[in-house]
Short mmCIF file of N, CA and C in Angstrom, two decimals:
data_model
loop_
_atom_site.label_atom_id
_atom_site.label_comp_id
_atom_site.label_asym_id
_atom_site.label_seq_id
_atom_site.Cartn_x
_atom_site.Cartn_y
_atom_site.Cartn_z
N VAL W 1 1.11 -1.18 0.13
CA VAL W 1 -0.17 -0.19 -0.27
C VAL W 1 1.50 1.36 -0.54
N SER W 2 0.48 2.33 -1.23
CA SER W 2 1.64 3.33 -0.87
C SER W 2 0.26 4.42 -0.85
N ALA W 3 1.01 5.47 -0.03
CA ALA W 3 0.18 6.51 0.75
C ALA W 3 0.94 7.84 -0.09
N PHE W 4 0.28 9.20 -0.57
CA PHE W 4 1.19 10.23 -1.42
C PHE W 4 0.73 11.17 -0.39
N LEU W 5 1.43 12.12 -0.53
CA LEU W 5 0.90 13.58 -0.04
C LEU W 5 0.55 14.31 -1.52
N LEU W 6 -0.33 14.74 -1.77
CA LEU W 6 -0.47 15.54 -2.92
C LEU W 6 -0.25 16.52 -2.71
N ASN W 7 0.62 17.35 -3.68
CA ASN W 7 0.77 18.94 -3.44
C ASN W 7 1.33 19.32 -4.44
N ARG W 8 1.84 20.30 -4.94
CA ARG W 8 2.55 20.45 -6.40
C ARG W 8 3.46 19.84 -6.98
N SER W 9 4.46 19.51 -6.23
CA SER W 9 5.90 18.72 -6.05
C SER W 9 5.84 17.23 -6.69
N SER W 10 4.90 16.75 -5.83
CA SER W 10 4.25 15.64 -5.61
C SER W 10 3.51 15.17 -7.26
N ASP W 11 3.06 15.81 -6.79
CA ASP W 11 1.64 15.78 -8.52
C ASP W 11 3.00 15.37 -9.43
N LEU W 12 3.82 16.38 -9.35
CA LEU W 12 4.58 16.18 -11.18
C LEU W 12 5.49 14.66 -10.49
N GLU W 13 6.21 14.30 -9.40
CA GLU W 13 6.56 12.97 -9.35
C GLU W 13 6.04 11.94 -9.44
N ILE W 14 4.56 11.86 -8.67
CA ILE W 14 3.91 10.91 -9.63
C ILE W 14 3.19 10.29 -10.99
N LYS W 15 3.85 11.85 -11.67
CA LYS W 15 3.27 11.66 -13.22
C LYS W 15 4.53 11.15 -13.72
N GLU W 16 5.82 11.60 -13.27
CA GLU W 16 6.76 11.04 -13.32
C GLU W 16 7.21 9.33 -13.37
N ILE W 17 6.64 8.44 -12.39
CA ILE W 17 7.06 7.33 -11.41
C ILE W 17 5.34 6.62 -12.16
N LYS W 18 4.66 6.94 -12.64
CA LYS W 18 3.99 6.58 -13.96
C LYS W 18 3.94 6.34 -15.35
N GLU W 19 4.80 7.15 -15.60
CA GLU W 19 5.66 7.33 -17.23
C GLU W 19 7.02 6.35 -17.30
N ASP W 20 7.78 6.47 -16.03
CA ASP W 20 8.43 5.13 -15.42
C ASP W 20 8.09 3.79 -15.87
N GLU W 21 7.21 3.55 -15.11
CA GLU W 21 6.50 2.95 -14.98
C GLU W 21 5.66 2.03 -16.55
N LYS W 22 5.52 2.52 -17.53
CA LYS W 22 4.78 2.79 -18.35
C LYS W 22 6.68 2.05 -19.25
N LEU W 23 6.71 3.15 -19.51
CA LEU W 23 8.73 2.91 -19.77
C LEU W 23 8.94 1.30 -20.19
N LYS W 24 8.96 0.80 -18.33
CA LYS W 24 9.28 -0.19 -18.10
C LYS W 24 8.64 -1.42 -18.55
N THR W 25 7.35 -1.09 -18.44
CA THR W 25 6.28 -1.66 -19.36
C THR W 25 6.97 -2.46 -20.78
N ASP W 26 7.24 -1.48 -21.57
CA ASP W 26 6.84 -0.89 -22.99
C ASP W 26 8.14 -2.15 -23.40
N LEU W 27 9.21 -1.52 -22.96
CA LEU W 27 11.24 -1.72 -23.13
C LEU W 27 10.69 -3.43 -22.57
N ASP W 28 10.17 -3.95 -21.53
CA ASP W 28 10.12 -5.29 -21.11
C ASP W 28 9.32 -6.01 -22.40
N LYS W 29 8.41 -5.36 -23.12
CA LYS W 29 7.55 -6.07 -24.17
C LYS W 29 8.58 -6.55 -25.03
N GLU W 30 9.26 -5.83 -25.63
CA GLU W 30 10.60 -5.10 -26.27
C GLU W 30 11.02 -6.12 -26.50
N GLY W 31 11.49 -6.95 -25.75
CA GLY W 31 12.39 -7.84 -24.96
C GLY W 31 13.98 -7.35 -24.26
N LEU W 32 14.24 -6.30 -24.53
CA LEU W 32 15.09 -5.59 -23.90
C LEU W 32 15.45 -6.03 -22.08
N PHE W 33 14.57 -6.58 -21.06
CA PHE W 33 15.18 -7.28 -20.23
C PHE W 33 15.27 -8.76 -20.34
N ASP W 34 15.35 -9.22 -21.16
CA ASP W 34 15.38 -10.88 -21.26
C ASP W 34 16.65 -10.63 -21.04
N ASP W 35 16.46 -12.05 -20.11
CA ASP W 35 18.05 -13.15 -19.66
C ASP W 35 18.92 -12.89 -21.24
N ALA W 36 17.81 -13.61 -22.38
CA ALA W 36 18.73 -14.18 -23.72
C ALA W 36 19.38 -13.20 -24.41
N HIS W 37 19.36 -11.82 -23.44
CA HIS W 37 20.07 -10.92 -24.20
C HIS W 37 21.50 -10.54 -23.80
N LYS W 38 21.79 -11.07 -22.24
CA LYS W 38 22.44 -10.57 -21.35
C LYS W 38 24.06 -10.94 -21.65
N LYS W 39 24.80 -10.31 -21.73
CA LYS W 39 25.90 -10.45 -22.26
C LYS W 39 27.23 -11.13 -20.94
N GLU W 40 27.74 -12.12 -20.80
CA GLU W 40 28.58 -12.58 -19.72
C GLU W 40 29.54 -11.63 -19.48
N ILE W 41 30.03 -11.01 -18.31
CA ILE W 41 31.02 -10.70 -17.81
C ILE W 41 32.12 -11.28 -17.55
N PRO W 42 33.12 -10.84 -18.18
CA PRO W 42 34.35 -11.48 -18.42
C PRO W 42 35.00 -11.64 -16.98
N LYS W 43 35.51 -12.70 -16.90
CA LYS W 43 35.71 -12.38 -15.56
C LYS W 43 37.37 -12.68 -14.88
N TYR W 44 38.16 -12.20 -15.89
CA TYR W 44 39.40 -11.76 -15.96
C TYR W 44 39.63 -10.66 -17.20
N PRO W 45 39.30 -9.62 -17.06
CA PRO W 45 39.19 -8.41 -18.03
C PRO W 45 40.90 -7.86 -17.93
N LYS W 46 41.12 -7.33 -18.69
CA LYS W 46 42.22 -6.30 -19.22
C LYS W 46 42.15 -4.94 -18.74
N ARG W 47 40.68 -4.49 -19.19
CA ARG W 47 40.21 -3.31 -19.74
C ARG W 47 39.00 -2.90 -18.83
N ILE W 48 38.80 -2.34 -18.13
CA ILE W 48 37.03 -1.57 -17.24
C ILE W 48 37.03 0.00 -17.69
N GLY W 49 35.98 0.21 -18.29
CA GLY W 49 35.43 1.42 -18.65
C GLY W 49 34.66 1.59 -17.68
N VAL W 50 34.31 2.84 -17.28
CA VAL W 50 33.45 3.47 -15.85
C VAL W 50 32.98 4.28 -16.23
N VAL W 51 31.47 4.49 -16.51
CA VAL W 51 30.89 5.72 -17.27
C VAL W 51 30.26 6.51 -16.19
N THR W 52 30.58 7.30 -15.39
CA THR W 52 30.37 8.29 -14.55
C THR W 52 30.95 10.03 -13.88
N ALA W 53 30.64 10.40 -13.04
CA ALA W 53 31.21 11.65 -12.83
C ALA W 53 32.90 11.33 -12.22
N LYS W 54 33.66 11.97 -12.94
CA LYS W 54 34.90 11.78 -12.55
C LYS W 54 35.28 12.37 -11.21
N THR W 55 34.61 13.12 -10.39
CA THR W 55 34.55 13.35 -8.98
C THR W 55 33.30 12.57 -7.80
N GLY W 56 34.06 12.02 -6.63
CA GLY W 56 33.02 12.04 -6.28
C GLY W 56 32.92 10.28 -5.36
N ALA W 57 32.22 9.82 -4.59
CA ALA W 57 32.85 8.99 -4.29
C ALA W 57 32.42 7.69 -5.06
N ALA W 58 32.45 7.53 -5.84
CA ALA W 58 31.51 6.14 -6.76
C ALA W 58 33.41 6.33 -7.58
N ILE W 59 33.34 7.38 -8.16
CA ILE W 59 34.36 6.57 -9.00
C ILE W 59 35.49 6.45 -7.59
N ARG W 60 35.62 7.36 -7.05
CA ARG W 60 37.18 6.84 -5.80
C ARG W 60 36.47 5.25 -5.54
N ASP W 61 35.22 4.67 -5.15
CA ASP W 61 35.27 3.71 -4.47
C ASP W 61 35.25 2.71 -5.79
N ILE W 62 34.92 2.43 -6.91
CA ILE W 62 35.63 1.77 -7.96
C ILE W 62 36.62 1.07 -8.26
N ILE W 63 37.51 2.73 -8.76
CA ILE W 63 38.95 2.35 -8.61
C ILE W 63 39.48 1.81 -7.31
N THR W 64 39.03 1.92 -6.02
CA THR W 64 39.80 1.87 -5.05
C THR W 64 39.45 0.29 -5.31
N THR W 65 38.34 0.07 -5.21
CA THR W 65 38.23 -1.45 -5.26
C THR W 65 39.20 -2.67 -6.14
N ILE W 66 38.94 -2.02 -7.62
CA ILE W 66 39.39 -2.85 -9.03
C ILE W 66 41.11 -3.30 -8.49
N LYS W 67 41.32 -1.49 -8.33
CA LYS W 67 42.71 -2.17 -8.01
C LYS W 67 43.36 -3.13 -6.52
N ARG W 68 42.63 -3.16 -5.71
CA ARG W 68 43.32 -3.39 -4.39
C ARG W 68 42.89 -5.20 -4.80
N ARG W 69 41.52 -5.03 -5.31
CA ARG W 69 41.15 -6.65 -5.86
C ARG W 69 42.03 -7.45 -7.34
N TYR W 70 42.41 -6.12 -8.22
CA TYR W 70 42.85 -6.53 -9.42
C TYR W 70 43.42 -5.90 -10.39
N PRO W 71 44.92 -5.38 -9.40
CA PRO W 71 45.74 -4.77 -9.99
C PRO W 71 46.16 -3.92 -11.57
N ILE W 72 46.30 -5.45 -12.38
CA ILE W 72 46.90 -5.75 -13.49
C ILE W 72 45.71 -5.39 -14.44
N CYS W 73 44.68 -5.14 -13.85
CA CYS W 73 43.35 -4.28 -14.75
C CYS W 73 43.79 -2.87 -14.99
N GLU W 74 43.51 -2.69 -15.98
CA GLU W 74 43.28 -1.17 -16.65
C GLU W 74 41.97 -0.69 -16.52
N ILE W 75 42.28 0.79 -15.65
CA ILE W 75 40.74 1.01 -15.62
C ILE W 75 40.90 2.99 -16.59
N TYR W 76 39.80 2.71 -17.08
CA TYR W 76 39.48 4.22 -18.25
C TYR W 76 37.96 4.73 -17.87
N VAL W 77 38.53 5.44 -16.94
CA VAL W 77 37.03 6.58 -17.03
C VAL W 77 36.16 7.66 -17.91
N PHE W 78 35.30 7.57 -18.13
CA PHE W 78 34.06 8.21 -19.19
C PHE W 78 33.68 9.24 -18.53
N SER W 79 33.67 10.29 -17.88
CA SER W 79 33.09 11.31 -17.18
C SER W 79 32.35 12.03 -17.85
N SER W 80 31.53 11.52 -16.85
CA SER W 80 29.69 12.36 -17.42
C SER W 80 29.49 12.95 -16.23
N LEU W 81 27.51 14.02 -16.56
CA LEU W 81 27.55 14.14 -15.86
C LEU W 81 26.45 13.38 -15.22
N VAL W 82 25.92 13.16 -14.09
CA VAL W 82 24.66 12.02 -13.66
C VAL W 82 23.27 11.70 -12.99
N GLN W 83 23.69 13.67 -12.96
CA GLN W 83 21.79 14.36 -12.30
C GLN W 83 22.10 15.47 -13.54
N GLY W 84 20.76 15.50 -13.02
CA GLY W 84 20.18 17.09 -14.34
C GLY W 84 19.56 16.33 -15.64
N GLU W 85 19.28 17.51 -16.41
CA GLU W 85 18.42 17.74 -17.60
C GLU W 85 20.01 16.60 -18.51
N LYS W 86 20.66 17.54 -18.34
CA LYS W 86 21.92 17.46 -19.55
C LYS W 86 22.46 15.68 -19.49
N ALA W 87 22.33 15.20 -17.80
CA ALA W 87 22.63 13.85 -17.92
C ALA W 87 22.62 13.00 -18.96
N ALA W 88 21.20 12.07 -18.89
CA ALA W 88 21.11 10.99 -20.22
C ALA W 88 21.58 11.95 -21.37
N PRO W 89 21.78 12.53 -21.65
CA PRO W 89 22.45 12.51 -23.53
C PRO W 89 23.72 12.21 -22.92
N GLU W 90 24.46 12.99 -22.63
CA GLU W 90 25.72 12.57 -21.78
C GLU W 90 26.51 11.73 -21.12
N ILE W 91 25.27 10.73 -21.15
CA ILE W 91 26.32 9.23 -20.11
C ILE W 91 25.72 8.31 -21.46
N VAL W 92 24.61 8.77 -22.48
CA VAL W 92 24.48 8.08 -23.76
C VAL W 92 25.99 8.05 -24.55
N ARG W 93 26.32 9.47 -24.81
CA ARG W 93 27.70 10.28 -25.69
C ARG W 93 28.50 8.87 -25.09
N GLN W 94 28.83 8.86 -23.50
CA GLN W 94 30.51 8.36 -23.53
C GLN W 94 29.99 6.64 -23.60
N ILE W 95 29.13 6.55 -23.17
CA ILE W 95 28.63 5.07 -23.12
C ILE W 95 29.19 4.96 -25.17
N LYS W 96 28.47 5.59 -25.69
CA LYS W 96 29.02 5.18 -27.47
C LYS W 96 30.50 6.01 -28.07
N HIS W 97 31.61 6.82 -26.57
CA HIS W 97 32.62 6.73 -26.85
C HIS W 97 33.67 5.89 -26.07
N ALA W 98 32.91 4.94 -25.19
CA ALA W 98 33.81 3.98 -24.28
C ALA W 98 33.40 2.29 -25.19
N GLN W 99 32.87 2.47 -26.45
CA GLN W 99 33.04 1.60 -27.14
C GLN W 99 34.24 1.17 -28.61
N LYS W 100 34.84 2.59 -28.32
CA LYS W 100 35.54 2.60 -29.34
C LYS W 100 36.87 2.19 -29.10
N TYR W 101 36.78 1.84 -27.90
CA TYR W 101 38.39 0.84 -27.08
C TYR W 101 38.02 -0.37 -26.66
N ASP W 102 38.86 -0.66 -26.46
CA ASP W 102 39.36 -2.16 -26.06
C ASP W 102 39.16 -2.57 -24.72
N ILE W 103 37.78 -2.47 -25.02
CA ILE W 103 37.12 -2.84 -23.26
C ILE W 103 36.44 -3.94 -22.64
N ASP W 104 36.68 -4.64 -21.80
CA ASP W 104 36.10 -5.98 -21.70
C ASP W 104 35.17 -5.57 -20.63
N THR W 105 34.38 -4.95 -19.95
CA THR W 105 33.76 -4.36 -19.13
C THR W 105 33.08 -2.80 -18.96
N LEU W 106 31.93 -2.34 -18.85
CA LEU W 106 31.72 -0.94 -18.68
C LEU W 106 30.84 -0.73 -17.52
N ILE W 107 31.31 -0.52 -16.39
CA ILE W 107 30.67 0.28 -15.32
C ILE W 107 29.55 1.60 -15.86
N VAL W 108 28.74 1.32 -15.55
CA VAL W 108 27.71 2.90 -15.87
C VAL W 108 27.38 3.43 -14.10
N GLY W 109 26.90 4.53 -13.78
CA GLY W 109 26.42 4.51 -12.63
C GLY W 109 27.05 5.65 -12.22
N ARG W 110 26.42 6.29 -10.94
CA ARG W 110 27.22 6.57 -9.69
C ARG W 110 26.83 6.16 -8.48
N GLY W 111 26.70 7.36 -7.12
CA GLY W 111 26.15 6.80 -5.77
C GLY W 111 24.68 7.24 -5.93
N GLY W 112 24.69 6.90 -4.69
CA GLY W 112 23.10 6.96 -4.04
C GLY W 112 22.67 8.41 -4.84
N GLY W 113 21.23 8.95 -4.28
CA GLY W 113 20.76 10.26 -4.46
C GLY W 113 19.08 9.70 -4.41
N SER W 114 18.28 11.09 -4.48
CA SER W 114 16.89 11.24 -4.39
C SER W 114 16.47 10.45 -5.89
N ILE W 115 15.20 10.15 -5.84
CA ILE W 115 14.88 9.26 -7.41
C ILE W 115 15.14 10.70 -8.60
N GLU W 116 15.30 12.07 -8.29
CA GLU W 116 15.21 13.32 -9.37
C GLU W 116 16.66 12.56 -9.45
N ASP W 117 17.42 12.89 -8.52
CA ASP W 117 18.99 13.12 -8.60
C ASP W 117 19.20 11.45 -9.58
N LEU W 118 18.61 10.15 -9.29
CA LEU W 118 18.49 9.01 -10.42
C LEU W 118 18.62 8.46 -11.74
N TRP W 119 17.39 9.97 -12.10
CA TRP W 119 16.57 10.08 -13.18
C TRP W 119 17.12 9.67 -14.20
N PRO W 120 17.74 10.11 -15.09
CA PRO W 120 18.70 10.17 -15.90
C PRO W 120 18.97 8.31 -16.23
N PHE W 121 19.04 7.76 -15.37
CA PHE W 121 18.95 5.86 -15.44
C PHE W 121 17.55 5.70 -15.73
N ASN W 122 16.61 6.10 -15.52
CA ASN W 122 15.30 5.50 -15.87
C ASN W 122 15.16 6.05 -17.61
N GLU W 123 15.76 6.78 -18.08
CA GLU W 123 15.41 7.43 -19.34
C GLU W 123 15.85 6.50 -20.39
N GLU W 124 14.38 6.63 -20.98
CA GLU W 124 14.63 5.53 -22.56
C GLU W 124 16.09 5.65 -23.26
N ILE W 125 16.91 7.03 -23.49
CA ILE W 125 17.64 6.78 -24.57
C ILE W 125 18.84 6.03 -23.73
N VAL W 126 19.12 6.47 -21.93
CA VAL W 126 20.12 5.54 -21.77
C VAL W 126 19.99 3.80 -21.77
N ALA W 127 18.75 3.77 -21.49
CA ALA W 127 18.42 2.22 -21.61
C ALA W 127 18.97 0.80 -23.29
N ARG W 128 18.37 2.19 -23.77
CA ARG W 128 18.69 1.85 -24.60
C ARG W 128 19.98 2.33 -25.67
N GLU W 129 20.82 2.80 -25.12
CA GLU W 129 22.16 2.58 -25.33
C GLU W 129 23.07 1.19 -23.97
N ILE W 130 22.54 1.55 -23.21
CA ILE W 130 23.21 0.06 -22.55
C ILE W 130 23.01 -1.00 -23.49
N TYR W 131 21.70 -0.88 -23.73
CA TYR W 131 21.16 -2.75 -24.40
C TYR W 131 21.62 -2.98 -25.75
N ALA W 132 22.41 -1.62 -26.74
CA ALA W 132 23.07 -1.38 -27.86
C ALA W 132 24.25 -2.16 -27.64
N CYS W 133 24.80 -1.52 -26.47
CA CYS W 133 26.23 -1.40 -26.45
C CYS W 133 27.01 -3.07 -26.32
N ARG W 134 27.97 -3.10 -26.97
CA ARG W 134 28.41 -4.11 -27.71
C ARG W 134 29.68 -5.03 -25.91
N ILE W 135 29.81 -3.82 -25.67
CA ILE W 135 30.76 -4.22 -24.52
C ILE W 135 29.54 -4.98 -22.88
N PRO W 136 30.03 -6.16 -22.33
CA PRO W 136 29.29 -6.23 -21.24
C PRO W 136 29.31 -5.17 -20.31
N VAL W 137 27.56 -4.82 -19.31
CA VAL W 137 27.49 -3.96 -18.92
C VAL W 137 26.60 -3.60 -17.79
N ILE W 138 27.80 -3.15 -16.82
CA ILE W 138 27.20 -3.79 -15.18
C ILE W 138 26.69 -2.32 -14.50
N SER W 139 25.22 -1.86 -14.34
CA SER W 139 24.78 -0.87 -14.11
C SER W 139 25.33 -1.10 -12.07
N ALA W 140 24.96 0.03 -12.09
CA ALA W 140 26.14 0.75 -9.95
C ALA W 140 25.20 1.99 -10.14
N VAL W 141 23.94 2.32 -10.06
CA VAL W 141 23.60 3.40 -9.88
C VAL W 141 22.77 3.10 -8.24
N GLY W 142 23.45 4.01 -7.79
CA GLY W 142 22.71 4.22 -6.10
C GLY W 142 23.17 2.92 -4.91
N HIS W 143 22.40 2.87 -4.26
CA HIS W 143 22.64 2.13 -3.38
C HIS W 143 21.66 1.09 -3.42
N GLU W 144 22.01 -0.39 -2.49
CA GLU W 144 21.42 -1.51 -2.19
C GLU W 144 19.11 -1.04 -2.72
N ILE W 145 18.90 -0.16 -2.52
CA ILE W 145 17.31 -0.27 -2.38
C ILE W 145 17.00 0.53 -3.42
N ASP W 146 17.96 0.85 -4.69
CA ASP W 146 17.51 1.91 -5.84
C ASP W 146 17.24 0.66 -6.65
N PHE W 147 17.02 0.91 -7.62
CA PHE W 147 15.93 0.29 -9.24
C PHE W 147 16.37 1.34 -10.16
N THR W 148 16.65 1.64 -11.27
CA THR W 148 16.21 2.08 -11.62
C THR W 148 16.22 1.07 -13.55
N ILE W 149 15.53 1.85 -14.40
CA ILE W 149 15.67 1.12 -16.10
C ILE W 149 17.47 0.55 -16.23
N ALA W 150 17.61 1.21 -15.73
CA ALA W 150 19.06 0.82 -16.44
C ALA W 150 19.70 -0.52 -16.33
N ASP W 151 19.72 -0.56 -14.62
CA ASP W 151 19.13 -1.96 -13.87
C ASP W 151 19.06 -3.21 -14.60
N PHE W 152 17.40 -3.02 -15.28
CA PHE W 152 16.97 -4.39 -15.99
C PHE W 152 17.22 -4.49 -17.27
N VAL W 153 18.19 -3.26 -18.27
CA VAL W 153 18.88 -3.32 -19.11
C VAL W 153 19.76 -4.16 -19.18
N ALA W 154 20.93 -3.83 -18.24
CA ALA W 154 22.12 -3.43 -18.10
C ALA W 154 22.58 -5.50 -17.98
N ASP W 155 23.62 -5.95 -18.45
CA ASP W 155 24.27 -7.36 -18.40
C ASP W 155 24.15 -7.52 -17.18
N LYS W 156 24.53 -6.83 -16.65
CA LYS W 156 24.05 -7.25 -15.02
C LYS W 156 23.93 -6.39 -13.75
N ARG W 157 23.64 -6.54 -12.85
CA ARG W 157 23.11 -4.98 -11.86
C ARG W 157 23.42 -5.23 -10.55
N ALA W 158 24.23 -4.46 -10.35
CA ALA W 158 25.30 -4.01 -8.86
C ALA W 158 24.19 -3.33 -7.63
N ALA W 159 24.40 -3.22 -6.22
CA ALA W 159 23.69 -3.04 -5.69
C ALA W 159 24.14 -1.25 -4.93
N THR W 160 25.60 -1.45 -5.22
CA THR W 160 26.36 -0.32 -5.30
C THR W 160 27.60 -0.01 -6.40
N PRO W 161 27.94 0.82 -6.34
CA PRO W 161 29.10 1.20 -7.41
C PRO W 161 30.52 0.60 -6.89
N THR W 162 30.79 0.14 -5.50
CA THR W 162 31.58 -0.75 -5.25
C THR W 162 31.33 -2.10 -5.19
N ALA W 163 30.07 -2.08 -5.51
CA ALA W 163 29.44 -4.05 -5.55
C ALA W 163 29.74 -4.67 -7.26
N ALA W 164 29.62 -2.78 -8.14
CA ALA W 164 30.16 -2.94 -8.95
C ALA W 164 31.21 -3.49 -9.82
N ALA W 165 32.39 -2.74 -9.13
CA ALA W 165 33.79 -3.28 -9.04
C ALA W 165 33.95 -4.44 -8.43
N GLU W 166 33.09 -5.37 -7.75
CA GLU W 166 33.91 -6.34 -7.22
C GLU W 166 32.93 -7.70 -8.17
N LEU W 167 32.23 -7.19 -9.00
CA LEU W 167 32.11 -7.74 -9.72
C LEU W 167 32.64 -7.88 -11.12
N ALA W 168 32.84 -6.83 -11.58
CA ALA W 168 33.48 -6.57 -12.41
C ALA W 168 35.05 -7.15 -13.07
N VAL W 169 35.81 -7.10 -11.59
CA VAL W 169 36.91 -8.35 -11.32
C VAL W 169 37.09 -9.35 -10.27
N PRO W 170 38.09 -10.43 -10.74
CA PRO W 170 38.22 -11.75 -9.62
C PRO W 170 39.02 -10.45 -8.68
N ASN W 171 39.30 -11.97 -7.45
CA ASN W 171 40.10 -10.45 -6.03
C ASN W 171 41.87 -12.13 -6.67
N MET W 172 42.46 -11.63 -6.99
CA MET W 172 43.58 -12.24 -7.12
C MET W 172 44.37 -12.51 -5.91
N ARG W 173 43.70 -11.95 -4.70
CA ARG W 173 43.84 -13.38 -3.23
C ARG W 173 43.62 -14.19 -3.31
N GLU W 174 42.44 -14.42 -3.67
CA GLU W 174 41.26 -15.57 -3.81
C GLU W 174 41.76 -16.37 -4.54
N SER W 175 42.43 -15.73 -5.58
CA SER W 175 42.19 -17.04 -6.90
C SER W 175 43.54 -18.12 -6.29
#
């Protein structure tokens, strides 16, 4: 059971959530969430790409985790806005740009925030670009409780950016 306090700003939020649910249903019907289309995440990658903001905890956590677990892996950062109206087209542009490199896995995401902060990862253009990406994509948006359309389209979902780094590389100490 959900309860909403309706006022001008929450009316807009409810409209956006309803549009998000419709888009999610439409993309699911098109097959963008089907497991049959999911690419395998390489077990021993040589190069990892990361589409996220170049500053902030998310990129620091990803780099630190990869370097600690699998220091022989190269990391390419494709800096992007990750919130606001201009973020979705920039995320798409950086996913396309990453495909010009010989990258084994691509992490796309950001740290936590409000639903508004995470909204670019619910945009149709981002979902379609993740789906079309020839590189296996790990979605790393927000924290454990956050879900976006990008999570359903990606080849793998990670609960956090740190968890994405752990999924992307083995732990050399355990190998």
